[in-house]
mmCIF file of C-alpha atoms in Angstrom:
data_model
loop_
_atom_site.group_PDB
_atom_site.id
_atom_site.type_symbol
_atom_site.label_atom_id
_atom_site.label_comp_id
_atom_site.label_asym_id
_atom_site.label_seq_id
_atom_site.Cartn_x
_atom_site.Cartn_y
_atom_site.Cartn_z
ATOM 1 C CA UNK A 1 89.224 110.194 97.607
ATOM 2 C CA UNK A 2 87.774 113.029 95.521
ATOM 3 C CA UNK A 3 86.488 110.367 93.116
ATOM 4 C CA UNK A 4 84.583 108.553 95.893
ATOM 5 C CA UNK A 5 83.483 111.391 98.168
ATOM 6 C CA UNK A 6 83.229 114.156 95.576
ATOM 7 C CA UNK A 7 81.240 112.437 92.832
ATOM 8 C CA UNK A 8 77.898 114.016 93.984
ATOM 9 C CA UNK A 9 79.235 117.337 92.649
ATOM 10 C CA UNK A 10 79.029 115.802 89.150
ATOM 11 C CA UNK A 11 75.256 115.730 89.552
ATOM 12 C CA UNK A 12 74.950 119.324 90.713
ATOM 13 C CA UNK A 13 74.726 118.595 94.427
ATOM 14 C CA UNK A 14 75.528 121.330 96.931
ATOM 15 C CA UNK A 15 77.617 121.023 100.085
ATOM 16 C CA UNK A 16 74.676 119.937 102.260
ATOM 17 C CA UNK A 17 73.687 117.196 99.809
ATOM 18 C CA UNK A 18 77.343 116.161 99.559
ATOM 19 C CA UNK A 19 77.546 115.718 103.316
ATOM 20 C CA UNK A 20 74.343 113.641 103.478
ATOM 21 C CA UNK A 21 75.359 111.422 100.550
ATOM 22 C CA UNK A 22 78.772 110.861 102.113
ATOM 23 C CA UNK A 23 77.126 109.664 105.319
ATOM 24 C CA UNK A 24 75.530 106.872 103.278
ATOM 25 C CA UNK A 25 78.834 106.176 101.498
ATOM 26 C CA UNK A 26 80.642 105.885 104.831
ATOM 27 C CA UNK A 27 77.802 103.790 106.235
ATOM 28 C CA UNK A 28 78.082 101.361 103.322
ATOM 29 C CA UNK A 29 81.852 100.911 103.725
ATOM 30 C CA UNK A 30 81.511 100.638 107.530
ATOM 31 C CA UNK A 31 78.971 97.799 107.295
ATOM 32 C CA UNK A 32 80.776 96.151 104.369
ATOM 33 C CA UNK A 33 83.932 96.049 106.487
ATOM 34 C CA UNK A 34 82.129 93.934 109.081
ATOM 35 C CA UNK A 35 80.888 91.592 106.346
ATOM 36 C CA UNK A 36 84.437 90.926 105.123
ATOM 37 C CA UNK A 37 85.744 90.567 108.681
ATOM 38 C CA UNK A 38 83.145 87.809 109.052
ATOM 39 C CA UNK A 39 84.301 86.158 105.814
ATOM 40 C CA UNK A 40 87.927 86.224 106.970
ATOM 41 C CA UNK A 41 87.112 84.893 110.445
ATOM 42 C CA UNK A 42 84.903 82.156 109.024
ATOM 43 C CA UNK A 43 88.057 80.416 107.795
ATOM 44 C CA UNK A 44 89.239 80.089 111.411
ATOM 45 C CA UNK A 45 85.972 79.883 113.349
ATOM 46 C CA UNK A 46 82.458 78.547 112.979
ATOM 47 C CA UNK A 47 79.811 80.951 111.710
ATOM 48 C CA UNK A 48 78.437 81.814 115.140
ATOM 49 C CA UNK A 49 81.791 82.832 116.600
ATOM 50 C CA UNK A 50 82.793 84.625 113.400
ATOM 51 C CA UNK A 51 79.513 86.568 113.404
ATOM 52 C CA UNK A 52 79.812 87.581 117.065
ATOM 53 C CA UNK A 53 83.377 88.853 116.679
ATOM 54 C CA UNK A 54 82.756 90.654 113.379
ATOM 55 C CA UNK A 55 79.658 92.318 114.863
ATOM 56 C CA UNK A 56 81.857 93.883 117.535
ATOM 57 C CA UNK A 57 83.223 96.160 114.793
ATOM 58 C CA UNK A 58 79.841 97.921 114.768
ATOM 59 C CA UNK A 59 80.101 98.943 118.437
ATOM 60 C CA UNK A 60 83.544 100.523 118.180
ATOM 61 C CA UNK A 61 83.068 104.243 118.731
ATOM 62 C CA UNK A 62 85.827 105.617 116.489
ATOM 63 C CA UNK A 63 84.677 104.151 113.180
ATOM 64 C CA UNK A 64 81.000 104.604 114.093
ATOM 65 C CA UNK A 65 81.438 108.347 114.677
ATOM 66 C CA UNK A 66 83.535 108.603 111.492
ATOM 67 C CA UNK A 67 80.445 107.620 109.469
ATOM 68 C CA UNK A 68 79.121 111.132 110.076
ATOM 69 C CA UNK A 69 82.301 112.959 109.063
ATOM 70 C CA UNK A 70 84.010 113.756 105.758
ATOM 71 C CA UNK A 71 87.007 111.589 106.575
ATOM 72 C CA UNK A 72 88.561 108.746 104.589
ATOM 73 C CA UNK A 73 89.154 106.342 107.484
ATOM 74 C CA UNK A 74 86.160 104.010 106.986
ATOM 75 C CA UNK A 75 86.793 103.804 103.246
ATOM 76 C CA UNK A 76 90.481 103.104 103.844
ATOM 77 C CA UNK A 77 89.698 100.438 106.462
ATOM 78 C CA UNK A 78 87.346 98.701 104.025
ATOM 79 C CA UNK A 79 89.940 98.504 101.266
ATOM 80 C CA UNK A 80 92.656 97.141 103.572
ATOM 81 C CA UNK A 81 90.247 94.517 104.956
ATOM 82 C CA UNK A 82 89.263 93.667 101.370
ATOM 83 C CA UNK A 83 92.948 93.263 100.488
ATOM 84 C CA UNK A 84 93.408 90.848 103.417
ATOM 85 C CA UNK A 85 90.315 88.933 102.272
ATOM 86 C CA UNK A 86 91.853 88.439 98.812
ATOM 87 C CA UNK A 87 95.179 87.497 100.379
ATOM 88 C CA UNK A 88 93.374 84.798 102.337
ATOM 89 C CA UNK A 89 91.618 83.613 99.154
ATOM 90 C CA UNK A 90 95.053 83.336 97.540
ATOM 91 C CA UNK A 91 96.324 81.036 100.292
ATOM 92 C CA UNK A 92 93.157 78.921 100.472
ATOM 93 C CA UNK A 93 92.752 78.459 96.696
ATOM 94 C CA UNK A 94 96.385 78.898 95.568
ATOM 95 C CA UNK A 95 95.189 81.067 92.683
ATOM 96 C CA UNK A 96 97.493 83.936 91.765
ATOM 97 C CA UNK A 97 94.667 86.249 90.690
ATOM 98 C CA UNK A 98 93.655 86.817 94.315
ATOM 99 C CA UNK A 99 97.176 87.906 95.223
ATOM 100 C CA UNK A 100 97.088 90.307 92.264
ATOM 101 C CA UNK A 101 93.778 91.723 93.549
ATOM 102 C CA UNK A 102 95.235 92.088 97.064
ATOM 103 C CA UNK A 103 98.342 93.950 95.921
ATOM 104 C CA UNK A 104 96.352 96.106 93.493
ATOM 105 C CA UNK A 105 94.102 97.275 96.318
ATOM 106 C CA UNK A 106 97.070 97.987 98.590
ATOM 107 C CA UNK A 107 98.719 100.091 95.883
ATOM 108 C CA UNK A 108 95.423 101.881 95.254
ATOM 109 C CA UNK A 109 95.104 102.557 99.001
ATOM 110 C CA UNK A 110 97.996 105.018 98.677
ATOM 111 C CA UNK A 111 95.559 107.345 96.911
ATOM 112 C CA UNK A 112 93.141 107.136 99.834
ATOM 113 C CA UNK A 113 95.755 107.444 102.576
ATOM 114 C CA UNK A 114 99.251 108.505 101.427
ATOM 115 C CA UNK A 115 100.565 107.097 104.708
ATOM 116 C CA UNK A 116 99.909 103.677 103.163
ATOM 117 C CA UNK A 117 102.882 104.068 100.794
ATOM 118 C CA UNK A 118 105.360 102.084 102.847
ATOM 119 C CA UNK A 119 102.751 99.442 103.668
ATOM 120 C CA UNK A 120 102.007 98.826 99.988
ATOM 121 C CA UNK A 121 105.694 98.801 99.053
ATOM 122 C CA UNK A 122 106.466 96.244 101.782
ATOM 123 C CA UNK A 123 103.819 93.886 100.422
ATOM 124 C CA UNK A 124 104.932 94.385 96.807
ATOM 125 C CA UNK A 125 108.555 93.658 97.754
ATOM 126 C CA UNK A 126 107.563 90.592 99.801
ATOM 127 C CA UNK A 127 105.623 89.108 96.865
ATOM 128 C CA UNK A 128 107.923 90.455 94.160
ATOM 129 C CA UNK A 129 109.048 87.023 92.955
ATOM 130 C CA UNK A 130 105.471 85.882 92.432
ATOM 131 C CA UNK A 131 104.704 89.095 90.569
ATOM 132 C CA UNK A 132 107.655 88.543 88.231
ATOM 133 C CA UNK A 133 106.733 84.899 87.601
ATOM 134 C CA UNK A 134 103.147 85.855 86.743
ATOM 135 C CA UNK A 135 103.626 89.202 85.025
ATOM 136 C CA UNK A 136 101.713 88.016 81.912
ATOM 137 C CA UNK A 137 98.644 86.891 83.856
ATOM 138 C CA UNK A 138 95.392 88.714 82.998
ATOM 139 C CA UNK A 139 94.832 89.555 86.662
ATOM 140 C CA UNK A 140 98.056 91.591 86.634
ATOM 141 C CA UNK A 141 96.200 94.217 84.599
ATOM 142 C CA UNK A 142 94.608 95.357 87.872
ATOM 143 C CA UNK A 143 98.055 95.700 89.439
ATOM 144 C CA UNK A 144 99.360 97.699 86.490
ATOM 145 C CA UNK A 145 96.228 99.868 86.484
ATOM 146 C CA UNK A 146 96.633 100.697 90.176
ATOM 147 C CA UNK A 147 100.210 101.821 89.600
ATOM 148 C CA UNK A 148 99.085 103.881 86.608
ATOM 149 C CA UNK A 149 96.597 105.693 88.843
ATOM 150 C CA UNK A 150 99.328 106.361 91.410
ATOM 151 C CA UNK A 151 101.714 107.620 88.705
ATOM 152 C CA UNK A 152 98.973 109.828 87.269
ATOM 153 C CA UNK A 153 98.394 111.335 90.719
ATOM 154 C CA UNK A 154 102.128 111.967 91.127
ATOM 155 C CA UNK A 155 102.328 113.510 87.648
ATOM 156 C CA UNK A 156 99.322 115.725 88.399
ATOM 157 C CA UNK A 157 100.902 116.956 91.649
ATOM 158 C CA UNK A 158 104.152 117.701 89.783
ATOM 159 C CA UNK A 159 102.306 119.662 87.104
ATOM 160 C CA UNK A 160 100.446 121.781 89.652
ATOM 161 C CA UNK A 161 102.901 122.046 92.560
ATOM 162 C CA UNK A 162 106.352 121.018 91.337
ATOM 163 C CA UNK A 163 107.156 117.608 92.889
ATOM 164 C CA UNK A 164 106.507 114.083 91.591
ATOM 165 C CA UNK A 165 104.756 112.830 94.729
ATOM 166 C CA UNK A 166 101.365 111.502 95.785
ATOM 167 C CA UNK A 167 100.833 114.168 98.419
ATOM 168 C CA UNK A 168 102.590 116.648 100.688
ATOM 169 C CA UNK A 169 100.659 115.471 103.728
ATOM 170 C CA UNK A 170 103.591 113.488 105.142
ATOM 171 C CA UNK A 171 105.859 116.560 105.141
ATOM 172 C CA UNK A 172 103.111 118.757 106.579
ATOM 173 C CA UNK A 173 102.264 116.254 109.322
ATOM 174 C CA UNK A 174 105.869 115.722 110.385
ATOM 175 C CA UNK A 175 106.810 119.410 110.409
ATOM 176 C CA UNK A 176 103.702 120.658 112.229
ATOM 177 C CA UNK A 177 103.383 117.852 114.758
ATOM 178 C CA UNK A 178 106.392 115.659 115.521
ATOM 179 C CA UNK A 179 108.964 118.243 114.457
ATOM 180 C CA UNK A 180 107.157 121.060 116.244
ATOM 181 C CA UNK A 181 106.773 119.053 119.447
ATOM 182 C CA UNK A 182 110.489 118.159 119.440
ATOM 183 C CA UNK A 183 111.376 121.835 118.973
ATOM 184 C CA UNK A 184 109.033 122.869 121.786
ATOM 185 C CA UNK A 185 110.598 120.307 124.114
ATOM 186 C CA UNK A 186 114.024 121.705 123.339
ATOM 187 C CA UNK A 187 112.776 125.191 124.223
ATOM 188 C CA UNK A 188 110.929 124.005 127.339
ATOM 189 C CA UNK A 189 107.518 124.857 125.886
ATOM 190 C CA UNK A 190 104.279 122.962 125.323
ATOM 191 C CA UNK A 191 103.060 122.542 121.753
ATOM 192 C CA UNK A 192 99.996 124.664 120.958
ATOM 193 C CA UNK A 193 98.810 124.296 117.373
ATOM 194 C CA UNK A 194 96.755 127.492 117.611
ATOM 195 C CA UNK A 195 99.989 129.392 118.244
ATOM 196 C CA UNK A 196 102.613 127.465 116.322
ATOM 197 C CA UNK A 197 105.129 129.760 114.558
ATOM 198 C CA UNK A 198 106.629 126.763 112.759
ATOM 199 C CA UNK A 199 103.225 126.028 111.264
ATOM 200 C CA UNK A 200 102.728 129.638 110.185
ATOM 201 C CA UNK A 201 106.156 129.619 108.529
ATOM 202 C CA UNK A 202 105.588 126.234 106.869
ATOM 203 C CA UNK A 203 102.263 127.214 105.316
ATOM 204 C CA UNK A 204 103.806 130.396 103.950
ATOM 205 C CA UNK A 205 106.031 128.219 101.742
ATOM 206 C CA UNK A 206 105.232 126.949 98.276
ATOM 207 C CA UNK A 207 104.334 123.287 98.111
ATOM 208 C CA UNK A 208 107.522 122.308 96.312
ATOM 209 C CA UNK A 209 109.523 123.924 99.128
ATOM 210 C CA UNK A 210 107.701 122.093 101.919
ATOM 211 C CA UNK A 211 109.257 118.700 101.275
ATOM 212 C CA UNK A 212 112.785 120.106 101.220
ATOM 213 C CA UNK A 213 112.272 122.124 104.397
ATOM 214 C CA UNK A 214 110.722 119.127 106.211
ATOM 215 C CA UNK A 215 113.525 116.795 105.077
ATOM 216 C CA UNK A 216 116.227 119.219 106.185
ATOM 217 C CA UNK A 217 114.436 119.654 109.501
ATOM 218 C CA UNK A 218 114.432 115.886 110.069
ATOM 219 C CA UNK A 219 118.179 115.735 109.471
ATOM 220 C CA UNK A 220 118.790 118.733 111.724
ATOM 221 C CA UNK A 221 116.656 117.334 114.558
ATOM 222 C CA UNK A 222 118.308 113.912 114.334
ATOM 223 C CA UNK A 223 121.733 115.526 114.550
ATOM 224 C CA UNK A 224 121.082 118.292 117.062
ATOM 225 C CA UNK A 225 117.905 117.389 118.947
ATOM 226 C CA UNK A 226 117.941 113.590 119.020
ATOM 227 C CA UNK A 227 116.657 113.019 122.554
ATOM 228 C CA UNK A 228 113.724 115.414 122.233
ATOM 229 C CA UNK A 229 112.808 114.029 118.801
ATOM 230 C CA UNK A 230 112.696 110.465 120.167
ATOM 231 C CA UNK A 231 110.837 111.622 123.284
ATOM 232 C CA UNK A 232 108.316 113.531 121.149
ATOM 233 C CA UNK A 233 107.789 110.449 118.976
ATOM 234 C CA UNK A 234 107.191 108.190 121.994
ATOM 235 C CA UNK A 235 104.903 110.831 123.491
ATOM 236 C CA UNK A 236 102.869 110.921 120.273
ATOM 237 C CA UNK A 237 102.500 107.124 120.211
ATOM 238 C CA UNK A 238 101.370 107.169 123.849
ATOM 239 C CA UNK A 239 98.939 110.034 123.175
ATOM 240 C CA UNK A 240 97.419 108.267 120.166
ATOM 241 C CA UNK A 241 97.179 105.026 122.168
ATOM 242 C CA UNK A 242 95.291 106.470 125.122
ATOM 243 C CA UNK A 243 93.143 109.357 123.832
ATOM 244 C CA UNK A 244 89.414 109.361 123.138
ATOM 245 C CA UNK A 245 87.527 110.354 120.009
ATOM 246 C CA UNK A 246 88.138 114.016 119.110
ATOM 247 C CA UNK A 247 84.930 114.338 117.069
ATOM 248 C CA UNK A 248 82.976 113.493 120.226
ATOM 249 C CA UNK A 249 85.110 115.761 122.371
ATOM 250 C CA UNK A 250 84.477 118.796 120.157
ATOM 251 C CA UNK A 251 80.803 118.054 119.440
ATOM 252 C CA UNK A 252 78.390 120.882 120.238
ATOM 253 C CA UNK A 253 74.886 120.707 121.750
ATOM 254 C CA UNK A 254 73.089 122.718 119.048
ATOM 255 C CA UNK A 255 69.607 121.635 120.143
ATOM 256 C CA UNK A 256 70.273 122.251 123.853
ATOM 257 C CA UNK A 257 69.200 118.729 124.867
ATOM 258 C CA UNK A 258 69.459 118.143 128.600
ATOM 259 C CA UNK A 259 71.016 114.702 128.193
ATOM 260 C CA UNK A 260 73.622 115.729 125.615
ATOM 261 C CA UNK A 261 76.584 116.354 127.910
ATOM 262 C CA UNK A 262 76.016 113.125 129.844
ATOM 263 C CA UNK A 263 75.864 111.067 126.648
ATOM 264 C CA UNK A 264 78.871 112.891 125.234
ATOM 265 C CA UNK A 265 80.966 112.262 128.351
ATOM 266 C CA UNK A 266 79.935 108.597 128.487
ATOM 267 C CA UNK A 267 80.716 107.761 124.864
ATOM 268 C CA UNK A 268 83.943 109.766 124.946
ATOM 269 C CA UNK A 269 85.094 107.735 127.946
ATOM 270 C CA UNK A 270 84.091 104.524 126.142
ATOM 271 C CA UNK A 271 86.100 105.568 123.062
ATOM 272 C CA UNK A 272 89.096 106.324 125.268
ATOM 273 C CA UNK A 273 89.053 102.906 126.936
ATOM 274 C CA UNK A 274 88.370 101.116 123.662
ATOM 275 C CA UNK A 275 91.497 102.754 122.278
ATOM 276 C CA UNK A 276 93.601 101.807 125.292
ATOM 277 C CA UNK A 277 92.410 98.215 125.560
ATOM 278 C CA UNK A 278 92.428 97.413 121.832
ATOM 279 C CA UNK A 279 95.836 99.036 121.299
ATOM 280 C CA UNK A 280 97.308 97.104 124.233
ATOM 281 C CA UNK A 281 95.817 93.792 123.101
ATOM 282 C CA UNK A 282 96.604 94.503 119.456
ATOM 283 C CA UNK A 283 100.272 95.289 120.019
ATOM 284 C CA UNK A 284 101.135 92.245 122.106
ATOM 285 C CA UNK A 285 98.877 89.897 120.150
ATOM 286 C CA UNK A 286 100.435 91.063 116.864
ATOM 287 C CA UNK A 287 103.958 90.454 118.156
ATOM 288 C CA UNK A 288 103.000 87.013 119.520
ATOM 289 C CA UNK A 289 101.155 85.868 116.383
ATOM 290 C CA UNK A 290 103.937 87.022 114.042
ATOM 291 C CA UNK A 291 106.367 84.940 116.112
ATOM 292 C CA UNK A 292 104.076 81.903 116.195
ATOM 293 C CA UNK A 293 102.668 81.917 112.640
ATOM 294 C CA UNK A 294 105.354 83.654 110.581
ATOM 295 C CA UNK A 295 105.792 80.613 108.337
ATOM 296 C CA UNK A 296 102.392 78.951 108.590
ATOM 297 C CA UNK A 297 99.790 81.757 108.283
ATOM 298 C CA UNK A 298 100.752 84.747 106.159
ATOM 299 C CA UNK A 299 97.245 86.243 106.486
ATOM 300 C CA UNK A 300 97.588 86.593 110.249
ATOM 301 C CA UNK A 301 101.136 87.889 109.796
ATOM 302 C CA UNK A 302 99.798 90.519 107.369
ATOM 303 C CA UNK A 303 97.091 91.610 109.851
ATOM 304 C CA UNK A 304 99.652 91.750 112.654
ATOM 305 C CA UNK A 305 102.064 93.745 110.506
ATOM 306 C CA UNK A 306 99.330 96.269 109.695
ATOM 307 C CA UNK A 307 98.527 96.740 113.399
ATOM 308 C CA UNK A 308 102.177 97.353 114.288
ATOM 309 C CA UNK A 309 102.736 99.507 111.186
ATOM 310 C CA UNK A 310 99.832 101.795 112.144
ATOM 311 C CA UNK A 311 100.901 102.085 115.783
ATOM 312 C CA UNK A 312 104.470 103.045 114.858
ATOM 313 C CA UNK A 313 103.290 105.389 112.094
ATOM 314 C CA UNK A 314 101.040 107.240 114.554
ATOM 315 C CA UNK A 315 104.131 108.670 116.256
ATOM 316 C CA UNK A 316 104.488 111.235 113.484
ATOM 317 C CA UNK A 317 101.392 113.116 114.700
ATOM 318 C CA UNK A 318 99.633 114.059 117.928
ATOM 319 C CA UNK A 319 96.371 115.499 119.257
ATOM 320 C CA UNK A 320 94.397 113.259 116.882
ATOM 321 C CA UNK A 321 92.508 111.310 119.538
ATOM 322 C CA UNK A 322 91.798 107.746 118.405
ATOM 323 C CA UNK A 323 91.792 108.673 114.701
ATOM 324 C CA UNK A 324 95.078 106.916 113.963
ATOM 325 C CA UNK A 325 94.348 103.799 115.944
ATOM 326 C CA UNK A 326 90.727 102.904 115.221
ATOM 327 C CA UNK A 327 91.956 102.113 111.701
ATOM 328 C CA UNK A 328 93.468 98.853 112.976
ATOM 329 C CA UNK A 329 90.622 97.850 115.318
ATOM 330 C CA UNK A 330 89.076 95.431 112.744
ATOM 331 C CA UNK A 331 92.429 93.683 112.357
ATOM 332 C CA UNK A 332 92.718 93.196 116.101
ATOM 333 C CA UNK A 333 89.318 91.482 115.946
ATOM 334 C CA UNK A 334 90.738 89.146 113.296
ATOM 335 C CA UNK A 335 93.768 88.444 115.494
ATOM 336 C CA UNK A 336 91.512 87.743 118.471
ATOM 337 C CA UNK A 337 89.517 85.339 116.297
ATOM 338 C CA UNK A 338 92.706 83.545 115.315
ATOM 339 C CA UNK A 339 93.758 83.268 118.958
ATOM 340 C CA UNK A 340 90.351 81.835 119.888
ATOM 341 C CA UNK A 341 90.649 79.272 117.081
ATOM 342 C CA UNK A 342 94.017 78.184 118.489
ATOM 343 C CA UNK A 343 92.844 77.990 122.100
ATOM 344 C CA UNK A 344 89.502 76.317 121.331
ATOM 345 C CA UNK A 345 89.905 74.286 118.132
ATOM 346 C CA UNK A 346 86.533 73.661 116.509
ATOM 347 C CA UNK A 347 85.333 70.243 115.494
ATOM 348 C CA UNK A 348 83.693 71.805 112.427
ATOM 349 C CA UNK A 349 85.651 71.861 109.156
ATOM 350 C CA UNK A 350 87.138 75.195 108.142
ATOM 351 C CA UNK A 351 85.167 77.172 105.578
ATOM 352 C CA UNK A 352 86.887 77.505 102.205
#
């Protein structure tokens, strides 16, 4: 992410210039995501329907607000959508190079969002036979290069902090959120991150100690605090499935505009209901489409898997608003497009 969002520093830009340039970077990836959603949907629907559904991505509050923040979500969303686009190209053209591009991007996505590790590994394992059969193909150089970048990142972290890992964010997130909430439930308290002694203790540790402490805490909680750990996890999933956009919630009226609070309240409520409705539709639609198209449409299965993967992964953290879930909104749009194509089959030929 430093390569993408931090490159303005190479040209002597200050923090203000960095922020402005990153708005345009996020804007580019946000719009480009809609373009590739359209391309994916155009295989299932005519151009008009594909355009209407893909345009809905531009009115989703979470990703729209993220354009104006130094967060990786819109960039990450773009790369996952791009990976699905190449996966679809693989199944429509039967050319291996597109599968290599897809898997290369998924592996690379680990550097943008370390939480994507398991996602990428699942795809690599699923297509492992094809990778072995085609290991000499020129397109595999992209796959090897992506792994080299990941290994370089792991090596760099080991050199500086002691562990061969992409990031410590998974340990930090678990210990400070899910683990802390489970501990608070056991003690009959409510989690308050501003006064979290576990967090203060955890950040006093060296980085190479964090992973060990978090891992031991997981084992201890599973053995001695199972009910509260499961309850905390389910509570986190519910919280992330129903909350509104935190960037809107914490926005400040610096110019003292009279309409600010009304607009803020309105768009926050919209973001909250978008999260609830899209998560509800996404979960059940993903389960249904995996069941119906598991053998016949691997692209839709991949989109469905990503939706479910993100929902279940969100249980590791809390108090994030819709930040976890708006990542899969574009994929729910693709699933909705697929459902529409099934319910109202078009007389037009599919676009290849």
